[in-house]
Short mmCIF file of C-alpha atoms and ligand atoms in Angstrom, two decimals:
data_model
loop_
_atom_site.label_atom_id
_atom_site.label_comp_id
_atom_site.label_asym_id
_atom_site.label_seq_id
_atom_site.Cartn_x
_atom_site.Cartn_y
_atom_site.Cartn_z
CA MET S 81 123.99 65.84 113.61
CA GLU S 82 122.46 64.46 116.77
CA HIS S 83 122.08 60.76 115.82
CA GLN S 84 123.18 58.60 112.97
CA THR S 85 121.05 55.37 112.51
CA ASP S 86 120.57 52.92 109.77
CA VAL S 87 116.95 53.84 108.78
CA ILE S 88 114.57 56.89 109.61
CA VAL S 89 110.93 56.18 108.90
CA VAL S 90 108.60 59.12 109.02
CA GLY S 91 105.05 58.26 109.88
CA ALA S 92 104.12 55.92 112.65
CA ARG S 93 100.91 54.18 111.51
CA VAL S 94 100.25 51.16 109.62
CA ALA S 95 102.93 51.57 106.93
CA GLY S 96 105.73 53.19 108.94
CA ALA S 97 105.35 51.20 112.06
CA ALA S 98 105.12 47.89 110.30
CA THR S 99 108.25 48.70 108.25
CA ALA S 100 110.00 49.83 111.13
CA MET S 101 109.31 46.75 113.26
CA LEU S 102 110.28 44.38 110.49
CA LEU S 103 113.62 46.27 110.02
CA ALA S 104 114.51 46.23 113.32
CA ARG S 105 113.55 42.63 113.99
CA ALA S 106 116.04 41.91 111.57
CA GLY S 107 118.78 43.85 113.56
CA LEU S 108 118.90 47.46 111.93
CA SER S 109 118.83 50.34 113.89
CA VAL S 110 115.47 52.32 113.03
CA MET S 111 114.18 55.62 114.27
CA LEU S 112 110.45 56.18 113.69
CA LEU S 113 109.14 59.66 113.96
CA ASP S 114 105.53 61.06 113.91
CA ARG S 115 104.12 64.72 114.33
CA GLU S 116 101.09 63.55 116.24
CA ARG S 117 100.61 62.12 119.72
CA PRO S 118 100.64 58.25 120.25
CA GLY S 119 97.42 56.54 119.87
CA ALA S 120 95.46 59.11 118.08
CA ASP S 121 92.49 58.32 115.82
CA THR S 122 92.59 59.26 112.21
CA LEU S 123 90.33 59.87 109.41
CA SER S 124 89.76 56.35 107.87
CA THR S 125 87.52 53.41 108.14
CA HIS S 126 89.45 50.13 108.57
CA ALA S 127 88.37 46.95 106.97
CA LEU S 128 91.34 44.56 106.37
CA MET S 129 91.31 42.09 103.57
CA ARG S 130 92.81 38.57 103.78
CA GLY S 131 96.19 39.57 102.89
CA GLY S 132 96.36 42.16 105.66
CA VAL S 133 95.18 39.64 108.18
CA VAL S 134 97.55 36.93 107.00
CA GLN S 135 100.47 39.46 107.68
CA LEU S 136 99.48 40.52 111.21
CA MET S 137 98.98 36.70 111.96
CA ARG S 138 102.60 35.91 110.50
CA TRP S 139 104.07 38.74 112.52
CA GLY S 140 102.53 37.55 115.70
CA LEU S 141 100.22 40.23 116.21
CA LEU S 142 96.68 38.89 115.28
CA ASP S 143 96.14 37.53 118.70
CA ARG S 144 96.62 41.00 120.26
CA ILE S 145 94.19 42.25 117.79
CA ILE S 146 91.67 39.65 118.81
CA ALA S 147 92.31 40.20 122.54
CA ALA S 148 91.52 43.89 122.09
CA GLY S 149 88.14 42.72 121.39
CA THR S 150 87.97 43.02 117.58
CA PRO S 151 85.21 40.76 116.28
CA ALA S 152 85.81 38.05 113.69
CA ILE S 153 84.19 38.78 110.20
CA THR S 154 83.00 35.51 108.82
CA THR S 155 80.89 36.67 105.92
CA THR S 156 80.81 39.37 103.37
CA SER S 157 77.44 40.53 101.80
CA PHE S 158 77.10 42.43 98.57
CA HIS S 159 73.93 44.35 97.94
CA TYR S 160 73.31 45.58 94.52
CA ALA S 161 70.21 47.06 92.94
CA HIS S 162 68.68 43.81 91.79
CA SER S 163 70.42 41.10 93.79
CA ASP S 164 72.09 40.40 97.03
CA ILE S 165 74.95 37.97 97.50
CA ASP S 166 76.20 36.39 100.75
CA VAL S 167 79.79 35.02 100.70
CA ALA S 168 81.33 32.88 103.71
CA ILE S 169 84.97 33.67 104.43
CA LYS S 170 86.49 30.37 103.64
CA PRO S 171 89.50 29.15 105.92
CA SER S 172 92.59 29.80 103.54
CA ALA S 173 96.16 30.90 104.18
CA GLY S 174 95.86 30.18 107.69
CA VAL S 175 93.15 32.65 108.65
CA ASP S 176 89.41 31.72 108.94
CA ALA S 177 88.14 35.26 109.48
CA LEU S 178 88.80 38.78 108.49
CA PHE S 179 89.20 41.73 111.14
CA ALA S 180 88.47 45.46 111.18
CA PRO S 181 90.24 46.90 114.29
CA ARG S 182 89.80 50.57 114.93
CA ARG S 183 92.98 52.46 114.15
CA THR S 184 93.18 53.34 117.83
CA VAL S 185 93.73 49.67 118.16
CA LEU S 186 95.66 48.62 115.23
CA ASP S 187 98.21 51.58 114.93
CA PRO S 188 99.30 51.19 118.56
CA ILE S 189 99.70 47.76 118.48
CA LEU S 190 102.18 47.99 115.48
CA VAL S 191 103.95 50.85 117.14
CA SER S 192 104.51 48.91 120.44
CA SER S 193 105.62 45.95 118.53
CA ALA S 194 108.25 48.19 116.77
CA GLU S 195 109.33 49.62 120.23
CA ALA S 196 109.69 45.92 121.40
CA ALA S 197 111.81 45.29 118.57
CA GLY S 198 114.07 47.94 119.41
CA VAL S 199 112.73 51.05 117.41
CA ASP S 200 113.56 54.50 118.69
CA VAL S 201 109.94 55.92 118.64
CA ARG S 202 109.58 59.55 118.86
CA PHE S 203 105.95 61.17 118.57
CA GLY S 204 105.61 64.85 118.59
CA HIS S 205 108.47 65.11 115.92
CA ARG S 206 107.41 66.97 112.83
CA VAL S 207 109.97 66.44 109.85
CA VAL S 208 110.34 69.73 108.07
CA ALA S 209 113.29 69.18 105.76
CA VAL S 210 115.60 66.41 104.43
CA SER S 211 119.49 66.79 104.55
CA HIS S 212 121.64 65.59 101.51
CA ASP S 213 125.19 64.16 101.24
CA LEU S 214 126.77 63.72 97.91
CA GLY S 215 123.47 63.67 96.04
CA ARG S 216 121.76 61.36 98.33
CA VAL S 217 119.22 61.95 101.19
CA ALA S 218 121.24 61.50 104.36
CA GLY S 219 118.67 62.62 107.07
CA VAL S 220 115.98 64.87 108.27
CA VAL S 221 115.39 67.86 109.95
CA VAL S 222 112.58 67.70 112.84
CA ARG S 223 110.83 70.16 114.93
CA ASP S 224 109.77 68.75 118.44
CA ALA S 225 106.78 69.72 120.50
CA GLN S 226 108.88 72.70 122.08
CA GLY S 227 109.75 73.96 118.58
CA VAL S 228 113.40 72.89 118.84
CA HIS S 229 115.09 72.00 115.38
CA ARG S 230 117.31 68.79 115.18
CA GLN S 231 119.21 67.33 112.47
CA LEU S 232 119.23 63.55 112.39
CA GLY S 233 121.23 61.35 110.04
CA ALA S 234 120.34 58.08 108.45
CA ARG S 235 121.40 55.87 105.54
CA LEU S 236 117.91 55.56 104.49
CA VAL S 237 114.95 57.84 105.00
CA ILE S 238 111.45 56.31 104.43
CA GLY S 239 108.61 58.45 103.88
CA ALA S 240 105.37 56.53 105.42
CA ASP S 241 103.90 59.91 106.16
CA GLY S 242 100.59 59.58 104.44
CA ARG S 243 99.18 60.92 101.11
CA HIS S 244 100.25 64.25 101.57
CA SER S 245 103.55 62.96 102.23
CA THR S 246 106.29 65.69 103.37
CA ILE S 247 109.04 63.28 102.15
CA ALA S 248 107.62 62.86 98.79
CA ARG S 249 107.31 66.58 98.37
CA LEU S 250 110.98 67.26 99.62
CA VAL S 251 112.47 64.60 97.36
CA ALA S 252 110.11 65.86 94.40
CA ALA S 253 108.80 62.25 94.04
CA PRO S 254 107.19 62.15 90.50
CA SER S 255 103.43 60.75 90.12
CA THR S 256 103.65 57.73 87.92
CA HIS S 257 99.91 56.87 87.89
CA GLN S 258 97.04 59.40 88.26
CA ALA S 259 93.26 58.34 88.87
CA ARG S 260 90.41 60.59 87.47
CA HIS S 261 87.68 60.29 89.67
CA THR S 262 87.27 60.45 93.41
CA SER S 263 84.50 59.25 96.06
CA ALA S 264 83.74 61.34 99.01
CA PHE S 265 82.80 59.55 102.28
CA THR S 266 81.00 60.34 105.55
CA TYR S 267 81.02 57.72 108.17
CA GLY S 268 80.27 57.11 112.02
CA TYR S 269 80.11 54.50 114.63
CA PHE S 270 76.75 53.05 115.81
CA ARG S 271 75.47 50.83 118.61
CA GLY S 272 72.60 48.39 118.45
CA LEU S 273 73.35 47.60 114.78
CA PRO S 274 73.92 43.84 114.50
CA ALA S 275 76.11 43.19 111.65
CA GLY S 276 77.63 39.83 111.51
CA GLY S 277 80.07 40.59 108.56
CA TYR S 278 81.28 43.13 106.13
CA GLU S 279 78.19 44.36 104.26
CA TRP S 280 78.81 46.31 101.14
CA ALA S 281 76.03 48.20 98.99
CA TYR S 282 76.48 49.39 95.43
CA ARG S 283 73.72 51.55 93.47
CA PRO S 284 74.44 54.52 91.36
CA GLY S 285 72.42 56.45 94.12
CA GLY S 286 75.12 55.64 96.46
CA THR S 287 77.74 53.12 98.10
CA ALA S 288 77.50 52.23 101.63
CA GLY S 289 79.10 49.68 104.22
CA PHE S 290 78.54 48.31 107.57
CA ILE S 291 82.05 47.29 109.33
CA PRO S 292 81.86 45.54 112.89
CA THR S 293 84.38 46.64 114.91
CA ASN S 294 85.80 46.96 118.55
CA GLU S 295 83.55 47.95 121.57
CA HIS S 296 80.33 46.30 119.93
CA LEU S 297 80.29 49.40 117.38
CA THR S 298 79.58 48.87 113.79
CA CYS S 299 81.35 51.49 111.56
CA VAL S 300 78.82 52.75 108.82
CA PHE S 301 80.00 54.75 105.72
CA ALA S 302 78.07 56.43 102.76
CA GLY S 303 80.05 57.17 99.65
CA HIS S 304 79.27 59.11 96.54
CA THR S 305 80.63 61.96 94.52
CA PRO S 306 82.13 64.88 96.36
CA PRO S 307 79.04 67.33 95.38
CA ARG S 308 76.64 64.67 96.84
CA ILE S 309 78.36 63.90 100.08
CA GLY S 310 79.38 67.57 100.51
CA ARG S 311 80.03 68.34 104.20
CA GLY S 312 78.48 64.98 105.05
CA GLY S 313 76.84 64.62 108.57
CA PRO S 314 74.30 62.11 110.07
CA ALA S 315 71.59 63.05 107.77
CA VAL S 316 73.65 62.80 104.72
CA LEU S 317 74.98 59.32 106.05
CA GLN S 318 71.38 58.13 106.63
CA ASP S 319 70.16 59.14 103.18
CA VAL S 320 72.95 57.91 101.21
CA VAL S 321 73.07 54.67 102.94
CA ALA S 322 69.27 54.32 102.16
CA GLN S 323 69.94 55.03 98.67
CA ALA S 324 72.41 52.48 98.33
CA SER S 325 70.48 49.76 100.03
CA PRO S 326 66.83 50.41 101.43
CA VAL S 327 67.31 47.46 103.72
CA MET S 328 70.59 48.71 105.18
CA GLY S 329 69.05 52.18 105.56
CA ARG S 330 66.15 50.64 107.64
CA ARG S 331 68.25 48.53 109.64
CA LEU S 332 70.59 51.78 110.21
CA ARG S 333 67.68 53.90 111.57
CA ALA S 334 67.23 51.42 114.51
CA GLY S 335 71.06 51.88 115.42
CA VAL S 336 72.13 54.59 117.80
CA LEU S 337 74.92 57.10 116.56
CA ALA S 338 77.82 56.68 119.25
CA SER S 339 80.26 59.10 117.48
CA PRO S 340 80.89 62.24 115.71
CA VAL S 341 80.25 61.78 111.93
CA ARG S 342 83.52 62.30 109.91
CA THR S 343 83.83 63.30 106.35
CA PHE S 344 86.58 62.72 103.74
CA THR S 345 85.86 65.13 100.82
CA GLY S 346 87.70 63.19 98.18
CA GLU S 347 91.11 63.03 96.44
CA PRO S 348 91.80 60.90 93.25
CA GLY S 349 94.37 57.84 93.61
CA ARG S 350 97.77 58.27 92.50
CA LEU S 351 101.09 56.29 92.41
CA ARG S 352 104.47 58.01 93.08
CA GLN S 353 107.80 56.69 92.32
CA ALA S 354 108.83 54.84 95.17
CA TRP S 355 112.43 55.41 95.52
CA GLY S 356 115.54 57.40 94.99
CA PRO S 357 118.95 57.70 96.22
CA GLY S 358 118.78 57.40 100.21
CA TRP S 359 114.85 57.38 100.30
CA ALA S 360 111.90 55.36 99.73
CA LEU S 361 108.11 55.67 100.09
CA VAL S 362 105.64 52.96 101.80
CA GLY S 363 101.93 53.23 102.14
CA ASP S 364 99.83 56.08 101.04
CA ALA S 365 102.79 58.19 100.74
CA GLY S 366 103.71 56.41 97.59
CA SER S 367 100.59 54.52 96.81
CA TRP S 368 97.00 56.14 97.49
CA LYS S 369 93.73 54.39 96.17
CA ASP S 370 90.21 55.59 96.32
CA PRO S 371 88.89 54.51 99.80
CA ILE S 372 86.03 52.61 98.03
CA SER S 373 88.71 49.84 97.37
CA ALA S 374 89.15 49.33 101.22
CA HIS S 375 92.43 48.28 100.54
CA GLY S 376 94.91 51.06 101.58
CA LEU S 377 95.51 49.17 104.97
CA THR S 378 96.14 45.81 103.51
CA ASP S 379 98.58 47.62 100.72
CA ALA S 380 100.42 49.50 103.34
CA LEU S 381 101.13 46.12 105.31
CA ARG S 382 102.03 44.28 102.12
CA ASP S 383 104.37 47.18 101.07
CA ALA S 384 105.93 47.35 104.36
CA GLU S 385 107.18 43.89 104.09
CA LEU S 386 108.06 44.30 100.38
CA LEU S 387 110.16 47.40 101.29
CA ALA S 388 111.79 45.98 104.24
CA ARG S 389 112.74 42.69 102.45
CA THR S 390 114.24 45.03 99.80
CA VAL S 391 116.27 46.84 102.32
CA LEU S 392 117.51 43.83 104.07
CA ASP S 393 118.28 41.83 100.74
CA ASP S 394 120.34 44.69 99.45
CA PRO S 395 122.40 46.31 101.99
CA ALA S 396 124.34 48.33 99.21
CA GLY S 397 120.87 49.99 98.26
CA ARG S 398 121.27 49.08 94.53
CA ALA S 399 118.80 50.70 92.04
CA HIS S 400 117.53 47.43 90.43
CA CYS S 401 116.73 46.03 93.86
CA TYR S 402 114.41 49.16 94.53
CA GLN S 403 113.28 49.05 90.71
CA ALA S 404 111.81 45.39 91.65
CA PHE S 405 110.20 46.78 94.88
CA GLN S 406 108.26 49.34 92.72
CA ARG S 407 107.53 46.81 90.05
CA ILE S 408 105.91 44.47 92.36
CA ARG S 409 104.09 47.34 94.20
CA ASN S 410 102.77 48.62 90.72
CA ARG S 411 101.77 45.20 89.48
CA LEU S 412 99.73 44.32 92.53
CA THR S 413 98.31 47.94 93.03
CA VAL S 414 97.42 49.47 89.59
CA PRO S 415 94.45 46.92 89.28
CA ILE S 416 93.26 48.19 92.47
CA LEU S 417 93.79 51.72 91.56
CA GLU S 418 92.12 51.43 88.32
CA GLY S 419 89.23 49.44 89.45
CA SER S 420 88.30 51.76 92.21
CA ASP S 421 88.79 54.79 90.10
CA GLU S 422 85.96 53.47 87.70
CA ILE S 423 83.73 52.77 90.78
CA ALA S 424 84.52 56.26 92.15
CA ALA S 425 83.01 57.53 88.98
CA MET S 426 79.72 56.11 89.93
CA CYS S 427 78.70 55.37 86.49
CA TRP S 428 77.84 51.67 86.41
CA ASP S 429 74.98 49.22 86.39
CA ASP S 430 74.80 45.88 88.24
CA ALA S 431 76.55 44.02 85.62
CA ARG S 432 79.56 46.26 85.60
CA ILE S 433 79.91 46.93 89.28
CA ILE S 434 79.84 43.07 89.54
CA GLU S 435 82.54 42.81 86.95
CA LEU S 436 84.74 45.52 88.63
CA LEU S 437 84.30 44.04 91.98
CA ARG S 438 85.32 40.55 90.63
CA GLY S 439 88.32 42.46 89.07
CA LEU S 440 89.49 43.75 92.38
CA ASN S 441 88.87 40.27 94.18
CA GLN S 442 91.36 38.79 91.49
CA ALA S 443 93.86 41.60 92.29
CA MET S 444 93.54 40.70 95.88
CA ASN S 445 94.00 36.89 95.14
CA GLU S 446 97.30 37.84 93.29
CA GLU S 447 98.32 40.05 96.27
CA LEU S 448 97.79 37.04 98.68
CA GLU S 449 99.88 34.48 96.27
CA THR S 450 102.62 37.15 96.66
CA ILE S 451 102.43 37.42 100.49
CA LEU S 452 102.34 33.61 100.90
CA GLY S 453 105.37 33.47 98.59
CA PHE S 454 107.48 35.52 101.17
CA ASP S 455 109.61 32.99 102.85
CA THR S 456 108.85 33.33 106.63
CA GLY S 457 112.43 34.17 107.45
CA LEU S 458 111.90 37.63 108.14
CA THR S 459 108.39 37.43 109.71
CA ALA S 460 109.64 34.61 112.13
CA MET S 461 112.42 37.19 113.47
CA GLN S 462 110.32 38.11 116.49
CA ASP S 463 112.79 37.63 119.32
CA HIS S 464 116.11 37.16 117.93
CA ARG S 465 117.87 39.70 115.86
CA SER S 466 120.51 39.22 113.09
CA VAL S 467 122.75 41.95 112.81
CA VAL S 468 122.85 43.12 109.11
CA PRO S 469 126.33 44.92 108.86
CA ALA S 470 127.14 47.95 106.78
CA LEU S 471 123.55 48.66 105.75
CA LEU S 472 123.69 50.79 102.59
CA ALA S 473 127.46 51.66 103.26
C1 LIG P 542 87.51 57.93 104.42
C2 LIG P 542 88.64 56.82 104.39
C3 LIG P 542 88.22 55.56 104.52
C4 LIG P 542 89.19 54.52 104.35
N1 LIG P 542 88.91 53.10 104.52
C5 LIG P 542 89.67 52.08 104.46
C6 LIG P 542 89.31 50.86 104.85
O1 LIG P 542 88.18 50.41 105.08
N2 LIG P 542 90.23 49.93 104.55
C7 LIG P 542 91.58 50.09 104.23
O2 LIG P 542 92.30 49.26 103.93
N3 LIG P 542 91.94 51.36 103.97
C8 LIG P 542 91.11 52.48 104.15
N4 LIG P 542 91.31 53.78 103.75
C9 LIG P 542 92.99 54.01 103.49
C10 LIG P 542 93.62 54.01 104.70
O3 LIG P 542 93.26 54.81 105.54
C11 LIG P 542 95.17 54.33 104.40
O4 LIG P 542 95.61 53.54 103.39
C12 LIG P 542 96.18 54.02 105.52
O5 LIG P 542 95.88 55.02 106.61
C13 LIG P 542 97.63 54.42 105.11
O6 LIG P 542 98.41 54.32 106.16
P1 LIG P 542 99.71 55.11 106.11
O7 LIG P 542 100.56 54.37 107.26
O8 LIG P 542 100.52 54.85 104.90
O9 LIG P 542 99.50 56.52 106.39
P2 LIG P 542 98.86 57.27 107.54
O10 LIG P 542 97.70 56.41 108.07
O11 LIG P 542 98.35 58.54 106.79
O12 LIG P 542 99.97 57.94 108.49
C14 LIG P 542 100.74 58.68 108.23
C15 LIG P 542 101.57 59.21 109.52
O13 LIG P 542 102.49 60.20 109.00
C16 LIG P 542 102.47 61.15 110.13
N5 LIG P 542 103.09 62.43 109.28
C17 LIG P 542 102.65 62.98 108.16
N6 LIG P 542 103.48 64.05 107.92
C18 LIG P 542 104.55 63.96 108.93
C19 LIG P 542 105.73 64.58 108.92
N7 LIG P 542 105.97 65.75 108.15
N8 LIG P 542 106.62 64.43 110.15
C20 LIG P 542 106.14 63.52 110.75
N9 LIG P 542 105.12 62.63 110.84
C21 LIG P 542 104.30 62.93 109.82
C22 LIG P 542 101.08 61.37 110.18
O14 LIG P 542 100.91 62.11 111.44
C23 LIG P 542 100.48 60.11 110.50
O15 LIG P 542 100.50 59.59 111.71
C24 LIG P 542 90.51 54.85 104.06
C25 LIG P 542 90.92 56.15 103.88
C26 LIG P 542 89.96 57.02 104.10
C27 LIG P 542 90.43 58.57 104.02
#
């Protein structure tokens, strides 16, 4: 075995880099592995909700996101078939704006913060197997870019490797909740499309969003059922946005497409069991929701902290602590999973979609309460590390 470390985290994006950073800040030895190259984009729009922004602020990272030219979002507008509603983002919980950094901005900031906290970060390393010892997961087998296999040992392996998680498959993590419907999305980046805030549109003919982001670009998405979105592309994007909101459709025609248009063909939401002997899952690996929720990133940041706190509070890795992690994750996530599942079915009228969005908003408020209830001991540990001895011994 090449290396023995406290924790190996598989997947160096939002969930994995945040979890690794928090554990390393608290003094654990952490290795963070990813099969990709650093800084790569990924298939995802990137609207953050308040809970996610609050956490980035508390971890000392929001200033870097702002310094990268990420615009402040100060309003959210909802366009329905028969009404439009503008909501100002009120100052609350220490933040007075939302942000939607590109993944090429957010993910590298989290990874470099993990590195600064002492995490051993290795890109180009694909996990292909887990190793076991006395009935527990005790490490991983990785294949590096040269095709060399290595066995790496750890007392805890965290799968933060996305919705098609290799770790979840290797440990046979069961699904505990399964959605029935899925949206598909097609999206691209436009210049010359002024949007002061988030804009969301909902009609049975389509859903759409404008998300202001870095480099003066606006991310524009269109969502509907997989057959309607098909293989996506600029024409489908324009057409479904116009169906979702004729006003947004007219504004979109005045913008200039500045990127390829990418398409997500759909996958129903699902929760997996979040832990077992020597392993845990965080982010999409354990908790995947329909992207119409625009909540996967905020959830991933929240669960990174919930899991890091669990690991640190309970060095012995006792089952009841991990059960509490899963219970809180599920309490906060199931309403979002179920609400977005019904939205994805695309069978609602104005009254019902407004009710469903209120339900999501209430779930986000409960999430924010939970985040605000975290004591700041862990998040404040930016520069000094307290050694946690005998983790999971
Ligand atoms: C079309 C679309 C739009 C979305 N829009 C939003 C939005 O507006 N707001 C929002 O909050 N969320 C949105 N989401 C959800 C969001 O993208 C996810 O919730 C988020 O990416 C989860 O982050 P993660 O770190 O858990 O996983 P990921 O971002 O999927 O990262 C997983 C990492 O694991 C690595 N990996 C996988 N397998 C291995 C392996 N075997 N070995 C080593 N490394 C491995 C991958 O290379 C990857 O880097 C959207 C998703 C989609 C598909």
